[in-house]
Amino acid sequence: MSSRSSGSAGDSAASGRMRARDIDRVNARALLDAAYEEGELGVDEYHQRSDRAQRAQTLAELQRLIGDLQPSTKTVDLTSSAKRPRRQSGGYPPRTRARDTDRQATCALLDAALADGQLNAADHRTLTELAGEARTLGDLAQLTDDLQRPDHAPPDPLPPTSRRENWFAAGVAALSIAVAVGTFVAVDQPPSHKAGPPAVDIGVIKPLVLPRPRLTTAEGLTYLRDAYRAKFGDSTVDTAVIYPDYAVITRGTQANRQVNYTYRGGFDTGTDPQTRPPQTPTADLAALDVQAVTALAAQAPALTKVDQGSIDYFYVEGESAGPIIRIYVSNKAKENGYIEATLDGRIVRTSVFGG
């Protein structure tokens, strides 16, 4: 950032209400420091502007504090780094329904904005909840249109190329080849040898296969947790039964109501709302130490003395003494056992086979 000709805040005329990051506030204060040292600002005005820069929420606010300053040789390296939201031409209309992956991408952008100082904790919590409830891409866009985006932020979703357009283009290409080959044959071959156009292989469109990790692995637990938060706006559950290929999650929708959801790449309501005791303890999947739990799961067959055992499922539950996770193990001989642990992977008890 620098005054007028350079700097993150210098882009504020175009970026409008784009939020300021911690680095933008630091750069603005560096410019004010240089202006004070070079005699552009008096003591009182310097302190007033520095305090306001520290509290600034947008790039426009920062620009108003430094827009009348001359560039300084001490701050020429503070170049513009504001990333405007990427809006791609040819994208979906705003009323297009959002997928869980779209809500996940928005939550990831909000997490990045919290980390670099664009959002405070309260704003982040509110916007994340709204992202979980968003129904359209337009709803999601409104939540992030004032944020600067990191370089690794995912682009806006684009509609796939129409299959009709693909076939039309392939047909035109095939026809062009046929005409070219026919012309070549007509010119270079004797008239008595008439050759038709060659068969042209325009290829087969392969189906898109989306990877879905086993949910009892570290990758799968993380994937499920992110998908759940993107869907509902938080990561709180009453219970969660997590099998390798699917999960059944009970969620409190009100103080006295709960709903069961089945997850198989998406969340489906399995039952009508049921009565729920108002003081039902909950568990927060955000507190789940995925690496510690999956490392414990790898030891579970030996710890439960289940010979050649494998993981059946994880069971997460809120309890009055604190949320727990149980790791259930069995083998082909129907021998079984389980480990009960805290969400950070500390063993509470072990139920061994034959014990």
Short mmCIF file of C-alpha atoms in Angstrom, two decimals:
data_model
loop_
_atom_site.label_atom_id
_atom_site.label_comp_id
_atom_site.label_asym_id
_atom_site.label_seq_id
_atom_site.Cartn_x
_atom_site.Cartn_y
_atom_site.Cartn_z
CA MET A 1 0.00 0.00 0.00
CA SER A 2 1.10 3.60 -0.59
CA SER A 3 -0.56 6.94 -1.05
CA ARG A 4 -2.51 7.72 -4.20
CA SER A 5 -0.48 5.93 -6.80
CA SER A 6 0.10 2.72 -4.84
CA GLY A 7 -1.20 0.75 -1.92
CA SER A 8 -4.06 -1.51 -0.99
CA ALA A 9 -6.03 1.43 0.32
CA GLY A 10 -5.31 3.27 -2.92
CA ASP A 11 -7.63 0.86 -4.70
CA SER A 12 -10.56 1.82 -2.47
CA ALA A 13 -12.21 4.07 -5.04
CA ALA A 14 -12.78 1.01 -7.17
CA SER A 15 -13.20 -1.51 -4.37
CA GLY A 16 -15.81 0.54 -2.48
CA ARG A 17 -16.65 -1.15 0.78
CA MET A 18 -14.07 -3.94 0.44
CA ARG A 19 -12.88 -4.97 3.89
CA ALA A 20 -9.40 -4.16 5.12
CA ARG A 21 -6.96 -6.85 6.24
CA ASP A 22 -4.48 -6.55 9.09
CA ILE A 23 -1.69 -6.05 6.53
CA ASP A 24 -3.62 -3.15 4.94
CA ARG A 25 -3.90 -1.43 8.32
CA VAL A 26 -0.18 -2.05 8.99
CA ASN A 27 0.76 -0.60 5.59
CA ALA A 28 -1.43 2.48 6.13
CA ARG A 29 0.20 3.14 9.48
CA ALA A 30 3.64 2.77 7.88
CA LEU A 31 2.67 5.50 5.41
CA LEU A 32 1.49 7.71 8.26
CA ASP A 33 4.78 7.11 10.10
CA ALA A 34 6.73 8.21 7.03
CA ALA A 35 4.50 11.27 6.57
CA TYR A 36 5.09 12.31 10.19
CA GLU A 37 8.86 11.85 9.91
CA GLU A 38 8.90 13.95 6.73
CA GLY A 39 6.84 16.77 8.24
CA GLU A 40 3.54 16.26 6.38
CA LEU A 41 1.63 15.62 9.61
CA GLY A 42 1.74 17.25 13.03
CA VAL A 43 1.84 15.23 16.23
CA ASP A 44 -1.88 15.43 17.02
CA GLU A 45 -3.04 14.71 13.49
CA TYR A 46 -0.57 11.83 13.18
CA HIS A 47 -1.89 10.19 16.34
CA GLN A 48 -5.51 10.77 15.32
CA ARG A 49 -5.00 9.22 11.90
CA SER A 50 -2.98 6.30 13.30
CA ASP A 51 -5.73 5.47 15.78
CA ARG A 52 -8.38 5.63 13.07
CA ALA A 53 -6.23 3.46 10.77
CA GLN A 54 -5.96 0.83 13.50
CA ARG A 55 -9.76 0.72 13.78
CA ALA A 56 -10.54 0.98 10.04
CA GLN A 57 -12.85 -1.72 8.68
CA THR A 58 -12.64 -0.97 4.94
CA LEU A 59 -10.08 0.05 2.34
CA ALA A 60 -12.08 3.21 1.69
CA GLU A 61 -11.60 4.30 5.31
CA LEU A 62 -7.85 3.77 5.00
CA GLN A 63 -7.72 5.68 1.72
CA ARG A 64 -9.34 8.71 3.32
CA LEU A 65 -6.55 8.72 5.91
CA ILE A 66 -3.65 8.58 3.43
CA GLY A 67 -5.10 9.94 0.18
CA ASP A 68 -3.64 13.43 0.67
CA LEU A 69 -0.10 12.25 1.44
CA GLN A 70 2.83 12.41 -0.94
CA PRO A 71 4.56 9.15 -1.93
CA SER A 72 7.65 8.42 0.14
CA THR A 73 10.83 6.60 -0.81
CA LYS A 74 10.46 4.73 2.51
CA THR A 75 7.17 3.17 1.43
CA VAL A 76 7.57 2.52 -2.29
CA ASP A 77 7.58 -1.25 -1.66
CA LEU A 78 4.06 -1.15 -0.19
CA THR A 79 2.41 -2.05 -3.46
CA SER A 80 -1.20 -2.91 -4.02
CA SER A 81 -2.19 -6.39 -2.87
CA ALA A 82 -5.99 -6.14 -2.57
CA LYS A 83 -7.72 -9.02 -4.25
CA ARG A 84 -11.15 -8.15 -5.57
CA PRO A 85 -13.75 -10.89 -5.64
CA ARG A 86 -13.32 -12.85 -8.85
CA ARG A 87 -16.44 -12.70 -10.95
CA GLN A 88 -16.23 -14.76 -14.11
CA SER A 89 -18.23 -14.09 -17.22
CA GLY A 90 -20.47 -16.90 -18.30
CA GLY A 91 -21.19 -18.00 -14.72
CA TYR A 92 -24.46 -19.24 -13.31
CA PRO A 93 -27.32 -16.73 -12.73
CA PRO A 94 -27.60 -15.55 -9.10
CA ARG A 95 -30.84 -17.50 -8.59
CA THR A 96 -29.07 -20.81 -9.35
CA ARG A 97 -29.32 -23.23 -6.43
CA ALA A 98 -26.13 -23.62 -4.37
CA ARG A 99 -24.52 -27.01 -3.78
CA ASP A 100 -22.89 -28.14 -0.54
CA THR A 101 -19.49 -27.65 -2.21
CA ASP A 102 -20.42 -24.02 -2.98
CA ARG A 103 -21.31 -23.44 0.66
CA GLN A 104 -18.03 -25.13 1.71
CA ALA A 105 -16.04 -22.82 -0.59
CA THR A 106 -17.77 -19.77 0.91
CA CYS A 107 -17.02 -20.95 4.46
CA ALA A 108 -13.37 -21.45 3.49
CA LEU A 109 -13.23 -17.87 2.18
CA LEU A 110 -14.80 -16.61 5.42
CA ASP A 111 -12.21 -18.57 7.43
CA ALA A 112 -9.42 -16.91 5.43
CA ALA A 113 -10.99 -13.48 6.02
CA LEU A 114 -11.08 -14.16 9.78
CA ALA A 115 -7.44 -15.25 9.73
CA ASP A 116 -6.18 -12.11 7.92
CA GLY A 117 -8.24 -9.64 9.96
CA GLN A 118 -11.03 -8.73 7.55
CA LEU A 119 -13.65 -10.23 9.87
CA ASN A 120 -13.94 -10.35 13.64
CA ALA A 121 -15.13 -13.49 15.39
CA ALA A 122 -18.75 -12.33 15.69
CA ASP A 123 -19.00 -11.39 11.99
CA HIS A 124 -17.35 -14.66 11.00
CA ARG A 125 -19.77 -16.70 13.09
CA THR A 126 -22.82 -14.88 11.71
CA LEU A 127 -21.71 -15.07 8.08
CA THR A 128 -20.79 -18.76 8.41
CA GLU A 129 -24.25 -19.52 9.76
CA LEU A 130 -25.83 -17.60 6.87
CA ALA A 131 -23.62 -19.52 4.40
CA GLY A 132 -24.92 -22.77 5.80
CA GLU A 133 -28.50 -21.60 5.24
CA ALA A 134 -27.91 -20.05 1.78
CA ARG A 135 -30.05 -21.53 -0.96
CA THR A 136 -28.67 -19.77 -4.07
CA LEU A 137 -25.32 -18.68 -5.48
CA GLY A 138 -26.54 -15.09 -5.24
CA ASP A 139 -27.11 -15.53 -1.49
CA LEU A 140 -23.52 -16.79 -1.10
CA ALA A 141 -22.07 -14.00 -3.26
CA GLN A 142 -23.65 -11.32 -1.06
CA LEU A 143 -21.83 -12.73 1.96
CA THR A 144 -18.37 -12.33 0.41
CA ASP A 145 -18.66 -9.47 -2.09
CA ASP A 146 -16.80 -7.08 0.23
CA LEU A 147 -13.92 -9.46 1.00
CA GLN A 148 -10.45 -9.55 -0.47
CA ARG A 149 -9.68 -13.03 -1.78
CA PRO A 150 -6.41 -14.91 -1.32
CA ASP A 151 -4.70 -16.27 -4.43
CA HIS A 152 -5.76 -19.82 -3.62
CA ALA A 153 -9.46 -18.96 -3.26
CA PRO A 154 -11.66 -21.14 -5.49
CA PRO A 155 -13.20 -19.37 -8.51
CA ASP A 156 -16.93 -18.91 -8.89
CA PRO A 157 -18.69 -22.02 -10.23
CA LEU A 158 -19.09 -22.14 -14.00
CA PRO A 159 -21.73 -24.13 -15.88
CA PRO A 160 -20.38 -27.05 -17.90
CA THR A 161 -20.23 -26.71 -21.65
CA SER A 162 -23.47 -27.92 -23.16
CA ARG A 163 -23.28 -31.49 -24.44
CA ARG A 164 -25.29 -30.34 -27.44
CA GLU A 165 -22.60 -27.76 -28.19
CA ASN A 166 -19.91 -30.44 -27.85
CA TRP A 167 -21.67 -32.75 -30.27
CA PHE A 168 -22.33 -29.89 -32.67
CA ALA A 169 -18.65 -28.89 -32.64
CA ALA A 170 -17.62 -32.51 -33.11
CA GLY A 171 -20.08 -32.87 -35.98
CA VAL A 172 -18.72 -29.76 -37.68
CA ALA A 173 -15.18 -31.09 -37.28
CA ALA A 174 -16.22 -34.46 -38.70
CA LEU A 175 -17.94 -32.82 -41.65
CA SER A 176 -14.88 -30.66 -42.34
CA ILE A 177 -12.65 -33.73 -42.33
CA ALA A 178 -15.05 -35.57 -44.60
CA VAL A 179 -15.13 -32.69 -47.10
CA ALA A 180 -11.34 -32.39 -47.08
CA VAL A 181 -10.84 -36.11 -47.59
CA GLY A 182 -13.50 -36.23 -50.29
CA THR A 183 -11.86 -33.36 -52.15
CA PHE A 184 -8.47 -35.06 -51.95
CA VAL A 185 -9.92 -38.31 -53.33
CA ALA A 186 -11.74 -36.53 -56.15
CA VAL A 187 -8.58 -34.75 -57.27
CA ASP A 188 -5.90 -37.41 -56.80
CA GLN A 189 -7.73 -40.67 -57.56
CA PRO A 190 -9.03 -42.00 -60.90
CA PRO A 191 -12.71 -41.20 -61.48
CA SER A 192 -13.62 -44.91 -61.44
CA HIS A 193 -12.60 -45.25 -57.78
CA LYS A 194 -15.23 -43.47 -55.72
CA ALA A 195 -14.43 -43.38 -52.07
CA GLY A 196 -16.85 -42.24 -49.37
CA PRO A 197 -15.78 -40.17 -46.39
CA PRO A 198 -13.83 -42.09 -43.76
CA ALA A 199 -15.43 -42.96 -40.45
CA VAL A 200 -14.56 -40.35 -37.88
CA ASP A 201 -14.32 -41.28 -34.19
CA ILE A 202 -15.59 -38.27 -32.28
CA GLY A 203 -14.90 -39.95 -28.96
CA VAL A 204 -17.02 -40.96 -26.00
CA ILE A 205 -17.90 -38.57 -23.21
CA LYS A 206 -16.72 -40.15 -19.99
CA PRO A 207 -18.84 -39.71 -16.88
CA LEU A 208 -17.47 -37.43 -14.18
CA VAL A 209 -16.60 -39.41 -11.06
CA LEU A 210 -16.35 -37.35 -7.88
CA PRO A 211 -13.98 -38.77 -5.23
CA ARG A 212 -15.63 -39.62 -1.92
CA PRO A 213 -13.19 -40.75 0.76
CA ARG A 214 -14.05 -43.42 3.33
CA LEU A 215 -15.53 -41.51 6.23
CA THR A 216 -13.61 -43.46 8.90
CA THR A 217 -10.28 -42.15 7.53
CA ALA A 218 -8.71 -38.80 8.42
CA GLU A 219 -9.56 -37.44 4.98
CA GLY A 220 -13.13 -38.73 5.23
CA LEU A 221 -13.78 -37.30 8.71
CA THR A 222 -12.49 -33.90 7.60
CA TYR A 223 -14.58 -34.07 4.42
CA LEU A 224 -17.74 -34.95 6.39
CA ARG A 225 -17.16 -32.22 8.97
CA ASP A 226 -16.65 -29.56 6.29
CA ALA A 227 -19.73 -30.72 4.37
CA TYR A 228 -21.83 -30.68 7.56
CA ARG A 229 -20.75 -27.17 8.47
CA ALA A 230 -21.38 -25.94 4.93
CA LYS A 231 -24.87 -27.43 5.04
CA PHE A 232 -25.99 -26.26 8.48
CA GLY A 233 -23.72 -23.32 9.32
CA ASP A 234 -22.20 -24.94 12.42
CA SER A 235 -20.66 -28.28 13.43
CA THR A 236 -22.85 -29.18 16.44
CA VAL A 237 -24.53 -32.59 16.65
CA ASP A 238 -26.53 -34.51 19.23
CA THR A 239 -25.10 -37.78 17.91
CA ALA A 240 -23.20 -38.91 14.82
CA VAL A 241 -22.84 -42.52 13.72
CA ILE A 242 -20.10 -42.59 11.09
CA TYR A 243 -19.70 -45.70 8.93
CA PRO A 244 -17.05 -46.07 6.21
CA ASP A 245 -19.54 -45.26 3.40
CA TYR A 246 -22.24 -43.15 5.05
CA ALA A 247 -23.21 -41.39 8.27
CA VAL A 248 -26.37 -40.87 10.31
CA ILE A 249 -26.42 -37.60 12.25
CA THR A 250 -28.98 -36.39 14.78
CA ARG A 251 -29.21 -32.62 15.01
CA GLY A 252 -31.23 -30.42 17.34
CA THR A 253 -33.31 -28.05 15.21
CA GLN A 254 -34.96 -26.44 18.25
CA ALA A 255 -34.51 -26.80 22.00
CA ASN A 256 -37.20 -29.51 22.01
CA ARG A 257 -36.93 -30.91 18.46
CA GLN A 258 -34.36 -33.04 16.66
CA VAL A 259 -34.03 -34.45 13.15
CA ASN A 260 -32.05 -37.40 11.79
CA TYR A 261 -30.02 -36.84 8.61
CA THR A 262 -28.36 -39.50 6.47
CA TYR A 263 -25.21 -38.47 4.62
CA ARG A 264 -24.22 -40.16 1.35
CA GLY A 265 -22.53 -37.33 -0.49
CA GLY A 266 -25.45 -35.10 0.55
CA PHE A 267 -27.74 -34.78 3.56
CA ASP A 268 -31.20 -36.35 3.37
CA THR A 269 -33.81 -36.06 6.09
CA GLY A 270 -34.46 -39.57 7.33
CA THR A 271 -37.35 -38.93 9.74
CA ASP A 272 -39.84 -36.29 10.77
CA PRO A 273 -38.80 -34.04 13.67
CA GLN A 274 -38.85 -35.87 16.99
CA THR A 275 -39.13 -34.72 20.59
CA ARG A 276 -35.83 -33.74 22.16
CA PRO A 277 -35.16 -33.00 25.85
CA PRO A 278 -34.24 -29.28 26.07
CA GLN A 279 -31.05 -30.00 28.03
CA THR A 280 -29.72 -32.61 25.60
CA PRO A 281 -25.89 -32.37 25.61
CA THR A 282 -24.25 -31.83 22.24
CA ALA A 283 -20.88 -32.47 20.61
CA ASP A 284 -19.01 -30.06 18.35
CA LEU A 285 -17.31 -31.82 15.45
CA ALA A 286 -14.95 -28.83 15.21
CA ALA A 287 -13.34 -30.09 18.44
CA LEU A 288 -12.63 -33.49 16.88
CA ASP A 289 -8.88 -34.08 16.57
CA VAL A 290 -9.05 -36.05 13.34
CA GLN A 291 -5.42 -37.16 13.32
CA ALA A 292 -5.47 -38.32 16.95
CA VAL A 293 -8.78 -40.18 16.55
CA THR A 294 -7.75 -42.00 13.36
CA ALA A 295 -4.39 -42.90 14.93
CA LEU A 296 -6.30 -44.37 17.87
CA ALA A 297 -8.57 -46.24 15.44
CA ALA A 298 -5.51 -47.85 13.86
CA GLN A 299 -4.60 -49.28 17.28
CA ALA A 300 -8.17 -50.23 18.19
CA PRO A 301 -8.10 -53.91 17.02
CA ALA A 302 -5.04 -54.60 19.19
CA LEU A 303 -6.32 -52.59 22.17
CA THR A 304 -9.70 -54.36 22.11
CA LYS A 305 -8.08 -57.78 21.50
CA VAL A 306 -10.21 -58.37 18.43
CA ASP A 307 -8.02 -60.58 16.21
CA GLN A 308 -7.93 -59.35 12.58
CA GLY A 309 -10.53 -56.77 13.49
CA SER A 310 -11.50 -53.73 11.46
CA ILE A 311 -13.39 -50.52 12.19
CA ASP A 312 -17.18 -50.91 12.09
CA TYR A 313 -18.09 -47.30 12.83
CA PHE A 314 -17.46 -44.24 14.99
CA TYR A 315 -20.11 -43.00 17.41
CA VAL A 316 -19.94 -39.36 18.52
CA GLU A 317 -22.22 -38.23 21.33
CA GLY A 318 -22.64 -35.28 23.63
CA GLU A 319 -22.56 -36.20 27.33
CA SER A 320 -22.94 -34.16 30.49
CA ALA A 321 -19.30 -34.88 31.41
CA GLY A 322 -18.14 -33.87 27.93
CA PRO A 323 -18.53 -35.19 24.37
CA ILE A 324 -17.06 -38.59 23.56
CA ILE A 325 -16.31 -40.76 20.55
CA ARG A 326 -16.54 -44.55 20.56
CA ILE A 327 -14.57 -46.59 18.05
CA TYR A 328 -16.27 -49.94 17.41
CA VAL A 329 -14.26 -52.92 16.13
CA SER A 330 -15.32 -56.39 14.93
CA ASN A 331 -14.05 -59.30 12.81
CA LYS A 332 -15.57 -62.02 10.61
CA ALA A 333 -16.03 -64.25 13.65
CA LYS A 334 -18.32 -61.58 15.12
CA GLU A 335 -15.90 -60.86 17.94
CA ASN A 336 -16.09 -57.20 18.93
CA GLY A 337 -15.03 -54.47 21.30
CA TYR A 338 -14.77 -50.69 21.44
CA ILE A 339 -12.69 -47.79 22.69
CA GLU A 340 -14.30 -44.74 24.28
CA ALA A 341 -12.26 -41.55 24.05
CA THR A 342 -12.50 -37.77 24.25
CA LEU A 343 -12.73 -35.85 20.98
CA ASP A 344 -9.00 -35.07 21.21
CA GLY A 345 -8.14 -38.79 21.28
CA ARG A 346 -7.58 -39.47 25.00
CA ILE A 347 -8.83 -42.93 25.99
CA VAL A 348 -11.57 -42.94 28.64
CA ARG A 349 -12.25 -46.70 28.70
CA THR A 350 -11.63 -49.80 26.62
CA SER A 351 -14.09 -52.66 26.20
CA VAL A 352 -12.03 -55.68 25.12
CA PHE A 353 -13.34 -58.88 23.55
CA GLY A 354 -13.89 -61.52 26.22
CA GLY A 355 -13.15 -59.02 28.95
#
